[in-house]
Coordinates of C-alpha atoms in Angstrom, one line a residue:
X1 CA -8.2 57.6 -34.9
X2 CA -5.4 59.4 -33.1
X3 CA -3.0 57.3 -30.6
X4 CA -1.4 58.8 -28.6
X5 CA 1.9 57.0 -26.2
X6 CA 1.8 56.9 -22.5
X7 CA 4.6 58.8 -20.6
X8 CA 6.8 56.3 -19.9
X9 CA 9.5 56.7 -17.3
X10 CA 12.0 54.0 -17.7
X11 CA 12.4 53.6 -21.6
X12 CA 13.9 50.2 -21.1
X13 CA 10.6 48.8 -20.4
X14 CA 8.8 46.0 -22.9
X15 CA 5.7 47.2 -22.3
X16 CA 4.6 50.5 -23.8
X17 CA 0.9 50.8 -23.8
X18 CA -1.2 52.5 -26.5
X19 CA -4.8 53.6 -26.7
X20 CA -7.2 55.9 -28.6
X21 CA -9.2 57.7 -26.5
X22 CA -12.1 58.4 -29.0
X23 CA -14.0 54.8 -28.3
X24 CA -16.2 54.2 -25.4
X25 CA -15.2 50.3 -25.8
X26 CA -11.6 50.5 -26.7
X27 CA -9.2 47.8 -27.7
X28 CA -5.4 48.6 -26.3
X29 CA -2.7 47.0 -27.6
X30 CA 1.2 47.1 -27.1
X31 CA 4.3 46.6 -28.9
X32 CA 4.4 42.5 -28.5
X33 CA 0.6 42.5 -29.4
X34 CA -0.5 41.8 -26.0
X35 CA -4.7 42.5 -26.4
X36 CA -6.3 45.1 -23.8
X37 CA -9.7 45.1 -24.2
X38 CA -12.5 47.3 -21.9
X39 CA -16.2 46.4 -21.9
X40 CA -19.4 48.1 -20.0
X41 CA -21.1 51.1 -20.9
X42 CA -20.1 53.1 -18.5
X43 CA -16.2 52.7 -18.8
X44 CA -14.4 55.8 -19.4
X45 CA -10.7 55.8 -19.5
X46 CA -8.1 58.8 -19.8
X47 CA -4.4 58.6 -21.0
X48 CA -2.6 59.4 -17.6
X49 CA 1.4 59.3 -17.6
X50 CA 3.8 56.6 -15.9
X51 CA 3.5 56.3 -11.5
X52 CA 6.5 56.9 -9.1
X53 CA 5.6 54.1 -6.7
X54 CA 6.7 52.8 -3.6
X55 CA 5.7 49.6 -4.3
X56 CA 5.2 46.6 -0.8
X57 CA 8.7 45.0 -1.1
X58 CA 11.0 46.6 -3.0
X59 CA 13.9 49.3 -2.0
X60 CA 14.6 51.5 -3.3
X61 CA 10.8 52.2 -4.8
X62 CA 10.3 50.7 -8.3
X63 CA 10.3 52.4 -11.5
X64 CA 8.3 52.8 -14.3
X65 CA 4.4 51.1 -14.2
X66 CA 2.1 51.8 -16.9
X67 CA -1.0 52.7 -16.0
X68 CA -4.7 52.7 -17.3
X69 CA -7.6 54.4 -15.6
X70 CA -11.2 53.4 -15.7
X71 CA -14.5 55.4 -14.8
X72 CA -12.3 57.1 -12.3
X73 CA -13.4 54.5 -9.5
X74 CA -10.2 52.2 -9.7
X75 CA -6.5 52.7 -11.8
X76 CA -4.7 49.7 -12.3
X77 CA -0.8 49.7 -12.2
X78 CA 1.0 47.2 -13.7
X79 CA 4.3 45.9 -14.5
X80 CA 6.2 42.8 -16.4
X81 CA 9.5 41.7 -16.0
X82 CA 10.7 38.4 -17.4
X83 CA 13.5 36.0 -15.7
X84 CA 15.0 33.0 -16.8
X85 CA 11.9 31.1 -14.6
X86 CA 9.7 32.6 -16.7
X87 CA 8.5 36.3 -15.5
X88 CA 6.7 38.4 -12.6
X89 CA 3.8 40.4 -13.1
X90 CA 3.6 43.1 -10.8
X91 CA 0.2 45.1 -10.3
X92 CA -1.4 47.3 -8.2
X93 CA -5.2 48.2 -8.0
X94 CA -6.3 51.3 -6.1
X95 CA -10.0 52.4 -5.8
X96 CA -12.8 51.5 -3.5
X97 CA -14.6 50.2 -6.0
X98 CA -13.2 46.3 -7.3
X99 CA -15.0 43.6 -6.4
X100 CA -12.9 40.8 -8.8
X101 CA -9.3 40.5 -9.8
X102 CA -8.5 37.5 -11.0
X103 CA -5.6 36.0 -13.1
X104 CA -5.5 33.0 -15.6
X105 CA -9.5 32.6 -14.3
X106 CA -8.0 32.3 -10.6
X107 CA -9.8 34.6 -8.3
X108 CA -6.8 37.3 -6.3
X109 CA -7.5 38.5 -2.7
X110 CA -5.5 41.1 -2.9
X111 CA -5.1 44.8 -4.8
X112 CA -1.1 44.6 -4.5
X113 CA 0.5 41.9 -5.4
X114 CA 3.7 40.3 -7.5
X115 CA 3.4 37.0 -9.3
X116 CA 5.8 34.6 -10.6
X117 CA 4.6 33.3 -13.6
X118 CA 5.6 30.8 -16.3
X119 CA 6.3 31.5 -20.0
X120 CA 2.8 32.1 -22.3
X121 CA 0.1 33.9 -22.6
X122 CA -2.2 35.0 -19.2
X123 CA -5.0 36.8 -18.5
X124 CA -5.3 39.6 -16.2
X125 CA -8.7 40.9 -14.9
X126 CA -10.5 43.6 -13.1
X127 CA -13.8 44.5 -12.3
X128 CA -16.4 46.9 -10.0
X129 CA -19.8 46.9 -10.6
X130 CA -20.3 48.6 -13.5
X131 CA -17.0 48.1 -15.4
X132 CA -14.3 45.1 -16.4
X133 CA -10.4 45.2 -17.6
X134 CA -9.1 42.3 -19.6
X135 CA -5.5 42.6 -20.0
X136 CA -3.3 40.0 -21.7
X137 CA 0.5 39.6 -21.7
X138 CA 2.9 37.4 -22.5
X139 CA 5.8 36.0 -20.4
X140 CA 8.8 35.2 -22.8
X141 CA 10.7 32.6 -21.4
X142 CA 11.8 28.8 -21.2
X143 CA 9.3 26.5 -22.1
X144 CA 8.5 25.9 -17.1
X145 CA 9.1 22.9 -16.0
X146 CA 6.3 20.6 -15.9
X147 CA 5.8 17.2 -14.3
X148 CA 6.0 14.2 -16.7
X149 CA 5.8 11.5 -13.6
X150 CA 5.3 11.8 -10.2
X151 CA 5.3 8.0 -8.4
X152 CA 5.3 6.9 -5.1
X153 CA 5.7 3.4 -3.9
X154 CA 4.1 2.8 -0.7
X155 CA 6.5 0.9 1.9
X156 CA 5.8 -2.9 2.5
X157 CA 5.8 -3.1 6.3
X158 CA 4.7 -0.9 8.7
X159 CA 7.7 1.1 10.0
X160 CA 9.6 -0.5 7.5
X161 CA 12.2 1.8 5.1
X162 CA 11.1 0.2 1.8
X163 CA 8.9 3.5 0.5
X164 CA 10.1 4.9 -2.9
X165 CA 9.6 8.0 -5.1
X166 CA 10.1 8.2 -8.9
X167 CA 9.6 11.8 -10.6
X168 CA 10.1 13.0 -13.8
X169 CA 9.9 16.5 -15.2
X170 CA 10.1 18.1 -18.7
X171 CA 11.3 21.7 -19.9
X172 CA 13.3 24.2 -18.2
X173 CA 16.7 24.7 -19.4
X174 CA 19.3 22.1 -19.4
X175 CA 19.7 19.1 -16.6
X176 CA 16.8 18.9 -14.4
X177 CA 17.9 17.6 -10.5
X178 CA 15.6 16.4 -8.3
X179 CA 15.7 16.4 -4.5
X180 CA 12.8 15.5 -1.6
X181 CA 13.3 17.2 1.8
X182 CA 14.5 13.9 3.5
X183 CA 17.4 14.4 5.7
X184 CA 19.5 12.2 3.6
X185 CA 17.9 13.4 0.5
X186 CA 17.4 9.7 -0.5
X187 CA 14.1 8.4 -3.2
X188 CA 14.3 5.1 -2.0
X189 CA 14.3 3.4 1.6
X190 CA 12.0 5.8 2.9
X191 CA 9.5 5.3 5.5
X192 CA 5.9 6.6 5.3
X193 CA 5.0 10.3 5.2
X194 CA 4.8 13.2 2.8
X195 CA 7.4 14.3 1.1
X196 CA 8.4 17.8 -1.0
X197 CA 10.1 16.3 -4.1
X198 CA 11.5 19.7 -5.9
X199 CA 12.8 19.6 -9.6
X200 CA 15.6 22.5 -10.2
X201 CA 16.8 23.1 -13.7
X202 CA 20.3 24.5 -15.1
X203 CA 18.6 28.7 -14.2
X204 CA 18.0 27.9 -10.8
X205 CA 14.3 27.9 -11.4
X206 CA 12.1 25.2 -9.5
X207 CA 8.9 22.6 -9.4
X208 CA 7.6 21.3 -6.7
X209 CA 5.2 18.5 -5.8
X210 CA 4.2 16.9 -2.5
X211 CA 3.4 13.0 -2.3
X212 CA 2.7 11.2 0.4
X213 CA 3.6 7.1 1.7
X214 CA 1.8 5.1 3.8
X215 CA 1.8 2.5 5.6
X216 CA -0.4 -1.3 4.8
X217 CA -2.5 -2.7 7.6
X218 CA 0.1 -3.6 10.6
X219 CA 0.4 -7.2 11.3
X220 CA -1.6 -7.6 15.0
X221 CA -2.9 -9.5 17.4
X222 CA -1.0 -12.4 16.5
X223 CA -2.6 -15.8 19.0
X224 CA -0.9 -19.0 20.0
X225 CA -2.7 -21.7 21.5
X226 CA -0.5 -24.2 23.4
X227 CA -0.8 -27.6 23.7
X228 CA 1.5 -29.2 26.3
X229 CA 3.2 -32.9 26.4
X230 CA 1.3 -35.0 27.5
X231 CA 4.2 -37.1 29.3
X232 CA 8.1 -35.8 30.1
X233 CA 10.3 -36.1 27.1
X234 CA 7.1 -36.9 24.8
X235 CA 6.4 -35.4 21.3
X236 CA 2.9 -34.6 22.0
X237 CA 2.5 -31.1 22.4
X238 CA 1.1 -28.1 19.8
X239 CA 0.7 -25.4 19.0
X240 CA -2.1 -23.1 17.0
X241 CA -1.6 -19.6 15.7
X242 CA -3.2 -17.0 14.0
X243 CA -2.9 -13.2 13.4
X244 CA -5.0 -9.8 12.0
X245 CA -4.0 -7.1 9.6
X246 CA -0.7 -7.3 7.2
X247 CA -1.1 -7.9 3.4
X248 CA -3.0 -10.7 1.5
X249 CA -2.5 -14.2 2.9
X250 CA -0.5 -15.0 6.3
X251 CA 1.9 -17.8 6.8
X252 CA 2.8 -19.1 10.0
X253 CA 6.0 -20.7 10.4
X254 CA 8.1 -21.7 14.3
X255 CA 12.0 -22.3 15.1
X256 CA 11.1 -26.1 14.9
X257 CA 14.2 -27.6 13.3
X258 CA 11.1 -29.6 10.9
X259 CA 8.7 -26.9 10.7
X260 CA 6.4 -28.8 12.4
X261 CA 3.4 -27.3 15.0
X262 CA 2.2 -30.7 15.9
X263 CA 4.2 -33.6 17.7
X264 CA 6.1 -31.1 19.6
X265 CA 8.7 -31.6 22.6
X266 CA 8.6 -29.0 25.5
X267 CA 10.5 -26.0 25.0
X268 CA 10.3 -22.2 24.2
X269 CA 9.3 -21.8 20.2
X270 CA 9.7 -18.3 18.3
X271 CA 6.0 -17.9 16.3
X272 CA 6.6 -16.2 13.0
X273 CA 3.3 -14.7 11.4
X274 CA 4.3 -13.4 7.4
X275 CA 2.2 -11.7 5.0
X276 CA 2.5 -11.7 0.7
X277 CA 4.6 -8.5 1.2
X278 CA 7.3 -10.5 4.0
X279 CA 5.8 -8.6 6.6
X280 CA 6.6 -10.5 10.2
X281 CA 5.5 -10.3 13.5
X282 CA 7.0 -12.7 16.0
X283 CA 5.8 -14.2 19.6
X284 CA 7.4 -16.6 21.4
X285 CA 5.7 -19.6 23.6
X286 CA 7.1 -22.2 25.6
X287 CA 5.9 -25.7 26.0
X288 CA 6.6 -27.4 29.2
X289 CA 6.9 -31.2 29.9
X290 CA 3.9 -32.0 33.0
X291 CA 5.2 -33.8 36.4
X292 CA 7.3 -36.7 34.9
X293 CA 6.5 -40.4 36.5
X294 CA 9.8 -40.8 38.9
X295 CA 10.6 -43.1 41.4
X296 CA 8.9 -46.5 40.6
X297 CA 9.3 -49.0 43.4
X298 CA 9.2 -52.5 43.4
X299 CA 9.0 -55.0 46.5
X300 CA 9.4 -58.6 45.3
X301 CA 8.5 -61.7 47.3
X302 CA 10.1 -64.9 45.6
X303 CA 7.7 -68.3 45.7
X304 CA 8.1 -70.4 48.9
X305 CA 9.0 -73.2 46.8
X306 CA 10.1 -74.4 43.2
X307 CA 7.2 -74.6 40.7
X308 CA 4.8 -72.9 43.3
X309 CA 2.9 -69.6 42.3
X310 CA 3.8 -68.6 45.6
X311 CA 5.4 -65.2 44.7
X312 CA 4.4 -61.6 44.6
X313 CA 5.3 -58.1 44.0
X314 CA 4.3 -54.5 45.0
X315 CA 4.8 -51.7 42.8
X316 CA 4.7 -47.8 43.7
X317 CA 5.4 -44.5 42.1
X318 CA 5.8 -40.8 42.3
X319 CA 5.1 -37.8 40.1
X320 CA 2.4 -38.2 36.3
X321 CA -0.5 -36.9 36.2
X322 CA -3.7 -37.8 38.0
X323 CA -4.3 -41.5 39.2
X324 CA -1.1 -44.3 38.8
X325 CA -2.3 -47.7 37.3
X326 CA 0.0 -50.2 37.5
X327 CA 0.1 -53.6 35.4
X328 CA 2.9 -56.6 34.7
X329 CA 3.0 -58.8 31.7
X330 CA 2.3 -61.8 33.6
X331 CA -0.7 -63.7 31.4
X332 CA -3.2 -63.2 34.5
X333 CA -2.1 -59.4 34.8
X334 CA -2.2 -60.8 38.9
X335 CA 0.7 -59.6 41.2
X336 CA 0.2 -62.6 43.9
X337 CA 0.6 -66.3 43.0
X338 CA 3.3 -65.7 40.8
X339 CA 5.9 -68.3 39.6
X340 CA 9.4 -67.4 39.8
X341 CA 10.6 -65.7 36.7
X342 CA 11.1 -62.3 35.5
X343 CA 8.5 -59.8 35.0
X344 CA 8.0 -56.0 33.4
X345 CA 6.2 -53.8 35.7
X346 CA 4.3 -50.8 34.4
X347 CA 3.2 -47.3 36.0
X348 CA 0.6 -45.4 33.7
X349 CA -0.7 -42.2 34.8
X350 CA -4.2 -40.2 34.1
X351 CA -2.2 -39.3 30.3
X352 CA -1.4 -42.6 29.6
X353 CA 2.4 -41.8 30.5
X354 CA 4.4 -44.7 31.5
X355 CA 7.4 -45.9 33.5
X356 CA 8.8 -49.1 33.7
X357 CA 10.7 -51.7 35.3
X358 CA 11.7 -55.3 35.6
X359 CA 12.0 -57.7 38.9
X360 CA 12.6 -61.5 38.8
X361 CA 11.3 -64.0 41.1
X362 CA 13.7 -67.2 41.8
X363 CA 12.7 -70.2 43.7
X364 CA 14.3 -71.1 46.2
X365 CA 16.6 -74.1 46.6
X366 CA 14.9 -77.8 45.5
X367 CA 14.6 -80.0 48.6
X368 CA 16.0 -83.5 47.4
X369 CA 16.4 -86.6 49.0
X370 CA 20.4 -87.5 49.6
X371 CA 19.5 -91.1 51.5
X372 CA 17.6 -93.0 53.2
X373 CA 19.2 -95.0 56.3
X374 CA 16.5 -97.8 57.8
X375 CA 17.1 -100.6 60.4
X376 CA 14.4 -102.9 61.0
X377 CA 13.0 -103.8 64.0
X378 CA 14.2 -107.2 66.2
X379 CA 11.2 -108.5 67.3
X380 CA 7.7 -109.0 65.9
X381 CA 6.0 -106.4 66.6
X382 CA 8.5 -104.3 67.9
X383 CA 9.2 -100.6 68.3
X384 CA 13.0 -100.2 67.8
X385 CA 13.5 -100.0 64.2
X386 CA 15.4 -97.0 62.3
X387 CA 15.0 -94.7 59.6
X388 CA 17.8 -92.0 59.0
X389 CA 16.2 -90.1 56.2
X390 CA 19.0 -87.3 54.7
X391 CA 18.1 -84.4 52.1
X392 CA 19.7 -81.4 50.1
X393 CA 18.6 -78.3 49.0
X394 CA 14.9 -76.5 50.6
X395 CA 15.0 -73.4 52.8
X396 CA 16.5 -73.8 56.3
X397 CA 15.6 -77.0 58.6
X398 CA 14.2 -79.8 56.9
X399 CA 11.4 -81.1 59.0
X400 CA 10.6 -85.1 58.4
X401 CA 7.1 -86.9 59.4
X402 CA 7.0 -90.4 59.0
X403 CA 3.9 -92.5 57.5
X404 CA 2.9 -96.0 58.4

């Protein structure tokens, strides 16, 4: 078996290819025993020296490629350099004829092209229609970085900075530093999104992966249903609330100094809906008192005399709701023929508010008898006798009828 060595122009490279060319199904091999193997029957190969290329991207043009030629439809061109990432493979397939190039198993869209690859063993491959090249290399370098953990904490709230991102990467050489492309370059207190979270090692070289945050179900829609007092300065109003969305259960909860929603005063109250992650969403509502009873007036009429249920009393008022009933704690519940004496007069409106008041009936004076003056008459019958009659007390002049 004769082998014979390519031409190789730079004779710093790694990768001197050798061959016999007496095997229509060769196996190549170089120097780090890196396999080349050819297969199809009508692949035909010839030993052809190293290429002066002017290869897409580099200035001045790039030195040495080895080069292997196939059934004279395609030559491949290829290239390995390793860095302290890893390595590049650099190739370059010309011929009208390739339908596949793929590396690692990963199908190649291109006929030029230069890839950064990590440390190992890949697989390069090339194929027409009639003929396949199978070339494997090895990248010698660091063990490449490699994610260990990549975790992201979703934030509680909506629009809320509570998101988080945990990451953890393994190989590389030396310290491993991580960064995301926030603007503060923070992992926690973020809001929702996608980040870039890239992992650098002590050579520069670099990992990358994207996660992304979002956002729980926004609390919405949260409804009150108000109540009013029923009566100025009463503890009778409510209030009902409920809300959509957020996290779990929701708790409701106002500025009431007892926490209460029932047995309310009038007066503005901030509605706090709060869901298991302390989501809020807050409305306010104000309760307002209705048209307070005002202006309760009495007109009293004492009895004509003492002891009489001669006295009476008339009761308006302004304001309350609806229709004004009025009532007084005599036993009768009457306003005429009332004694004299003090009595509580009430005012209740349509929602059983009430206003109050008290009057007081006095008799008037007692008519008593002071003395009683007679002189009898001087003859039988006669007409001049006398009777001065005198009195105290009573209302005004004191009218006397006598009775035989």
């Amino acid at each position: 078996m004769a082998v014979h060595n390519l031409s190789i122009q730079n004779p710093n490279t790694t990768n001197i290819t050798y061959f016999d060319p007496g095997v229509v199904k060769p196996t190549w091999w170089t120097t780090n025993n890196n396999d080349i193997t050819a297969s199809g029957s009508n692949c035909y190969y010839a030993p052809s020296g190293a290429a002066q290329l002017n290869f897409p991207g580099t200035n001045p043009p790039s030195t040495a490629y080895n080069q292997i030629k196939w059934d004279e439809k395609f030559t491949v061109y290829y290239k390995i350099q390793n860095n302290p990432c890893g390595g590049t493979f650099t190739y370059l397939v010309k011929g009208a004829d390739v339908s596949d190039i793929k590396i690692d198993g990963n199908g190649i869209n291109t006929a030029v092209t230069s890839l950064n690859l990590n440390s190992g063993i890949h697989t390069f491959v090339v194929s027409n229609s009639t003929c396949s090249f199978t070339f494997q290399f090895n990248i010698i370098g660091p063990i490449p970085l490699s994610w260990v953990n990549v975790i992201g904490q979703n934030p509680l709230c909506t629009n809320s900075q509570t998101g988080s991102i945990n990451v953890s990467a393994s190989g590389g050489t030396g310290t491993i530093n991580y960064s995301i492309n926030s603007p503060s370059g923070q992992f926690a207190n973020l809001f929702a999104g996608t980040y870039v979270v890239t992992a650098t090692d002590a050579n520069g070289c670099t990992l990358t992966s994207s996660v992304t945050l979002t956002d729980p179900p926004a609390l919405t829609g949260i409804n009150i249903t108000a109540t009013n007092p029923l009566c100025t300065n009463s503890q009778t109003g409510s209030i009902n609330v409920s809300a959509s969305g957020g996290t779990g259960t929701i708790n409701y909860s106002i500025n009431s100094p007892s926490g209460q929603f029932i047995n309310l005063l009038a007066g503005t109250y901030v509605v706090t809906a709060t869901d298991a992650n302390g989501c809020t969403l807050t409305s306010s509502i104000t309760l307002t008192d209705p048209p307070a009873l005002t202006g309760i007036n009495i007109t009293a009429t004492n009895p004509l005399c003492t002891n009489s249920q001669t006295g009476s009393i008339n009761v308006s008022a302004s304001g309350g709701t609806g229709t004004i009933n009025y009532s007084i704690n005599s036993p009768s519940g009457s306003f005429t023929n009332l004694f004299a004496g003090t009595y509580v007069v009430t005012a209740t409106d349509a929602n059983g508010c009430t206003l109050t008041s008290s009057v007081t009936l006095t008799d008037p004076p007692s008519l008593n008898w002071s003395s009683i003056t007679t002189t009898n008459p001087s003859c039988t019958p006669g007409n001049n006798g006398i009777i001065i009659p005198l009195t105290t007390g009573g209302t005004g002049q004191v009218s006397f009828t006598p009775r035989c």
